[in-house]
Short mmCIF file of C-alpha atoms and ligand atoms in Angstrom, two decimals:
data_model
loop_
_atom_site.label_atom_id
_atom_site.label_comp_id
_atom_site.label_asym_id
_atom_site.label_seq_id
_atom_site.Cartn_x
_atom_site.Cartn_y
_atom_site.Cartn_z
CA MET A 1 91.02 -103.57 -42.86
CA ALA A 2 89.36 -106.04 -45.20
CA ALA A 3 87.33 -103.41 -47.03
CA ARG A 4 90.43 -101.42 -47.97
CA GLN A 5 92.34 -104.49 -49.06
CA SER A 6 89.52 -105.43 -51.37
CA LEU A 7 90.02 -102.18 -53.32
CA THR A 8 93.50 -103.25 -54.45
CA GLU A 9 92.16 -104.64 -57.71
CA TYR A 10 90.05 -101.52 -58.32
CA ARG A 11 93.10 -99.28 -57.91
CA ARG A 12 95.44 -101.52 -59.87
CA ARG A 13 93.25 -101.15 -62.96
CA ARG A 14 93.10 -97.35 -62.91
CA ASP A 15 95.40 -94.38 -63.39
CA PHE A 16 93.96 -91.71 -61.09
CA SER A 17 95.94 -88.98 -62.83
CA LYS A 18 93.84 -89.72 -65.91
CA THR A 19 90.41 -90.75 -64.65
CA ALA A 20 87.99 -88.70 -62.58
CA GLU A 21 86.76 -91.86 -60.86
CA PRO A 22 87.17 -91.80 -57.06
CA LYS A 23 90.25 -93.35 -55.52
CA GLY A 24 88.34 -94.48 -52.47
CA ASP A 25 90.34 -93.07 -49.60
CA THR A 26 87.42 -92.71 -47.22
CA GLY A 27 84.67 -95.00 -46.05
CA GLY A 28 85.06 -98.49 -44.73
CA GLU A 29 82.39 -98.35 -42.05
CA THR A 30 79.26 -100.45 -41.94
CA SER A 31 76.08 -98.42 -42.51
CA ALA A 32 72.79 -98.88 -40.72
CA ARG A 33 71.09 -98.25 -44.05
CA PRO A 34 73.43 -99.64 -46.69
CA SER A 35 73.17 -98.21 -50.17
CA PHE A 36 72.90 -99.58 -53.66
CA VAL A 37 73.48 -97.97 -57.02
CA VAL A 38 72.85 -98.98 -60.60
CA GLN A 39 74.96 -97.23 -63.21
CA ILE A 40 74.64 -97.43 -66.98
CA HIS A 41 78.07 -97.72 -68.53
CA ASP A 42 78.54 -97.16 -72.25
CA ALA A 43 81.83 -99.06 -72.41
CA SER A 44 83.05 -101.28 -75.27
CA ALA A 45 79.79 -103.16 -74.66
CA LEU A 46 77.02 -101.17 -73.00
CA HIS A 47 75.98 -102.67 -69.66
CA PHE A 48 74.46 -101.84 -66.30
CA ASP A 49 76.64 -101.95 -63.18
CA PHE A 50 74.78 -103.13 -60.10
CA ARG A 51 76.50 -102.32 -56.80
CA LEU A 52 75.58 -103.16 -53.20
CA GLU A 53 77.28 -101.64 -50.17
CA VAL A 54 78.69 -104.50 -48.11
CA ASP A 55 81.18 -103.98 -45.26
CA GLY A 56 82.36 -100.60 -46.50
CA VAL A 57 82.78 -101.31 -50.21
CA LEU A 58 80.49 -101.67 -53.20
CA LYS A 59 80.18 -105.30 -54.27
CA SER A 60 79.72 -105.09 -58.03
CA TRP A 61 78.23 -106.99 -60.96
CA ALA A 62 78.04 -106.05 -64.64
CA ILE A 63 74.58 -106.85 -65.97
CA PRO A 64 74.47 -106.74 -69.78
CA LYS A 65 70.67 -106.36 -70.02
CA GLY A 66 70.16 -104.51 -66.75
CA PRO A 67 67.90 -105.38 -63.81
CA SER A 68 64.31 -106.31 -64.57
CA SER A 69 61.21 -105.77 -62.43
CA ASP A 70 59.69 -108.87 -64.03
CA PRO A 71 60.23 -112.04 -61.93
CA HIS A 72 60.25 -114.09 -65.15
CA ASP A 73 63.47 -112.43 -66.29
CA LYS A 74 66.76 -113.98 -65.18
CA ARG A 75 69.45 -111.42 -65.74
CA LEU A 76 73.05 -112.56 -66.14
CA ALA A 77 75.29 -110.71 -63.68
CA MET A 78 79.07 -110.98 -64.03
CA PRO A 79 81.02 -110.05 -60.87
CA THR A 80 83.54 -107.24 -61.18
CA GLU A 81 86.04 -105.85 -58.71
CA ASP A 82 84.86 -104.18 -55.48
CA HIS A 83 84.44 -100.43 -55.90
CA PRO A 84 84.85 -97.71 -53.24
CA LEU A 85 81.70 -96.33 -51.63
CA GLU A 86 82.24 -92.94 -53.30
CA TYR A 87 81.70 -94.61 -56.66
CA ARG A 88 77.94 -94.54 -56.05
CA GLU A 89 78.08 -90.83 -56.96
CA PHE A 90 80.23 -91.22 -60.04
CA GLU A 91 78.75 -89.98 -63.26
CA GLY A 92 80.89 -88.79 -66.13
CA VAL A 93 83.23 -89.83 -68.90
CA ILE A 94 86.15 -92.22 -68.47
CA GLU A 95 88.55 -91.14 -71.18
CA SER A 96 89.50 -93.37 -74.07
CA GLY A 97 92.46 -95.62 -73.43
CA GLU A 98 91.62 -95.92 -69.73
CA TYR A 99 90.08 -98.96 -68.05
CA GLY A 100 86.30 -98.93 -68.60
CA ALA A 101 86.53 -96.05 -71.10
CA GLY A 102 83.11 -94.59 -71.85
CA THR A 103 80.23 -92.69 -70.31
CA VAL A 104 78.65 -93.53 -66.94
CA ILE A 105 75.33 -92.31 -65.52
CA VAL A 106 73.75 -93.14 -62.18
CA TRP A 107 70.53 -94.76 -63.34
CA ASP A 108 69.19 -95.61 -59.88
CA GLU A 109 70.26 -95.18 -56.27
CA GLY A 110 68.84 -95.84 -52.84
CA THR A 111 69.14 -98.09 -49.84
CA TYR A 112 68.49 -101.77 -49.31
CA ARG A 113 67.50 -104.15 -46.54
CA ASN A 114 69.11 -107.57 -46.31
CA LEU A 115 66.54 -110.39 -46.51
CA SER A 116 69.00 -113.27 -46.60
CA THR A 117 68.31 -116.20 -44.30
CA ASP A 118 69.70 -119.67 -43.78
CA ARG A 119 67.67 -122.86 -44.09
CA HIS A 120 66.44 -122.40 -40.52
CA ASP A 121 65.09 -118.94 -41.48
CA GLU A 122 67.74 -117.21 -39.38
CA PRO A 123 69.09 -113.90 -40.77
CA VAL A 124 72.47 -114.13 -42.50
CA PRO A 125 74.79 -111.14 -43.01
CA LEU A 126 74.89 -110.15 -46.67
CA ALA A 127 78.64 -110.78 -46.97
CA ASP A 128 78.10 -114.38 -45.79
CA ALA A 129 75.12 -114.86 -48.08
CA LEU A 130 77.19 -113.71 -51.07
CA GLU A 131 80.03 -115.98 -50.00
CA HIS A 132 77.57 -118.88 -50.03
CA GLY A 133 76.27 -117.90 -53.45
CA HIS A 134 72.74 -116.74 -52.68
CA ALA A 135 71.56 -113.39 -51.32
CA SER A 136 68.17 -111.71 -51.07
CA PHE A 137 67.52 -108.02 -50.43
CA TRP A 138 64.80 -105.41 -50.60
CA LEU A 139 65.65 -102.36 -52.71
CA ASN A 140 64.33 -98.90 -51.88
CA GLY A 141 65.45 -97.01 -54.97
CA ARG A 142 64.02 -94.23 -57.04
CA LYS A 143 63.30 -96.70 -59.81
CA LEU A 144 63.87 -100.18 -58.42
CA HIS A 145 61.68 -101.39 -55.56
CA GLY A 146 61.06 -104.65 -53.77
CA GLY A 147 62.80 -107.94 -53.31
CA TYR A 148 65.58 -109.24 -55.54
CA ALA A 149 67.84 -112.26 -55.38
CA LEU A 150 71.38 -112.76 -56.59
CA THR A 151 72.37 -116.39 -57.15
CA ARG A 152 75.74 -117.73 -58.24
CA ILE A 153 75.22 -120.13 -61.15
CA ARG A 154 78.83 -120.77 -62.09
CA ALA A 155 82.01 -120.79 -60.06
CA ASP A 156 85.27 -119.25 -61.27
CA ARG A 157 87.20 -122.28 -62.50
CA GLY A 158 88.70 -123.85 -65.57
CA GLY A 159 88.94 -120.58 -67.44
CA GLU A 160 85.24 -119.90 -67.07
CA ARG A 161 84.30 -116.70 -65.35
CA GLU A 162 82.09 -116.74 -62.28
CA ALA A 163 78.49 -115.90 -63.18
CA TRP A 164 75.37 -114.93 -61.23
CA LEU A 165 71.71 -114.26 -61.95
CA LEU A 166 69.73 -111.28 -60.67
CA VAL A 167 66.02 -112.08 -60.41
CA LYS A 168 63.10 -110.05 -59.06
CA HIS A 169 61.11 -111.69 -56.28
CA ALA A 170 57.43 -112.28 -57.10
CA ASP A 171 56.21 -109.69 -54.59
CA GLU A 172 53.91 -106.65 -54.63
CA ARG A 173 56.58 -104.56 -56.36
CA ALA A 174 56.99 -106.93 -59.28
CA SER A 175 55.80 -105.65 -62.65
CA ALA A 176 55.99 -106.55 -66.30
CA HIS A 177 57.88 -103.36 -67.19
CA GLY A 178 61.12 -105.24 -67.62
CA THR A 179 64.11 -102.98 -68.26
CA PRO A 180 64.24 -99.46 -69.69
CA ASP A 181 65.99 -98.50 -72.89
CA PRO A 182 69.46 -97.45 -71.66
CA TRP A 183 69.71 -94.74 -74.32
CA ARG A 184 66.51 -93.03 -73.21
CA ALA A 185 67.08 -93.62 -69.49
CA ARG A 186 67.81 -90.58 -67.35
CA SER A 187 70.19 -90.24 -64.44
CA ALA A 188 68.59 -90.41 -61.00
CA ARG A 189 71.06 -87.71 -59.90
CA SER A 190 71.25 -85.21 -62.77
CA GLY A 191 68.32 -86.14 -65.00
CA HIS A 192 70.75 -86.40 -67.91
CA THR A 193 70.93 -89.14 -70.52
CA LEU A 194 74.12 -90.97 -71.52
CA LYS A 195 74.34 -88.78 -74.63
CA GLN A 196 74.02 -85.55 -72.63
CA VAL A 197 76.73 -86.60 -70.20
CA ALA A 198 78.96 -87.71 -73.08
CA ALA A 199 78.44 -84.39 -74.91
CA SER A 200 79.37 -82.40 -71.81
CA GLY A 201 82.54 -84.41 -71.34
CA GLY A 202 81.35 -85.35 -67.88
CA GLU A 203 80.92 -81.78 -66.59
CA THR A 204 77.33 -82.26 -65.53
CA SER A 205 77.05 -80.41 -62.27
MN1 MN B 1 81.04 -101.07 -65.95
#
């Protein structure tokens, strides 16, 4: 199954005897109400991880500044390997020496509706839209709401990494709030900050 195959890179990078991150043995179905998650990851460089459920996996981008609710902000989004669906619940500490070492909190979570269309205004499956380099979707999160677009601005070639932009649609859910301070932000699941999760060693339940 394509979804499982796409987790090869995810698994190759991790030692599951050392990290509490999910291995991703379940899932693979297509949901009627696909999910999204935004995690804050205090890795070597702090960033937000934006993930959309597509065909049974979480398509993922690292966003250094995080998503913004302001349509004037164009947020650089660097694609990362597909993650298993269970990763949307992951919050904790990836121990030092392991891939992605650092603290992770679930900053926002919810469902989304695909808004992607072709030039004849016909709906396009999200996987196809991403393949073509432009996807639109409506987020129903606890923090993020409304339409957003992901657009590929650079292909992966000549040693340059593929790059995308995440931009808020100018709709009724747009606002000038921009992005929260990641250090003060609280988990949508536990209410904890990065520092609290780090201090507990990831035992936050
Ligand atoms: Mn990350």
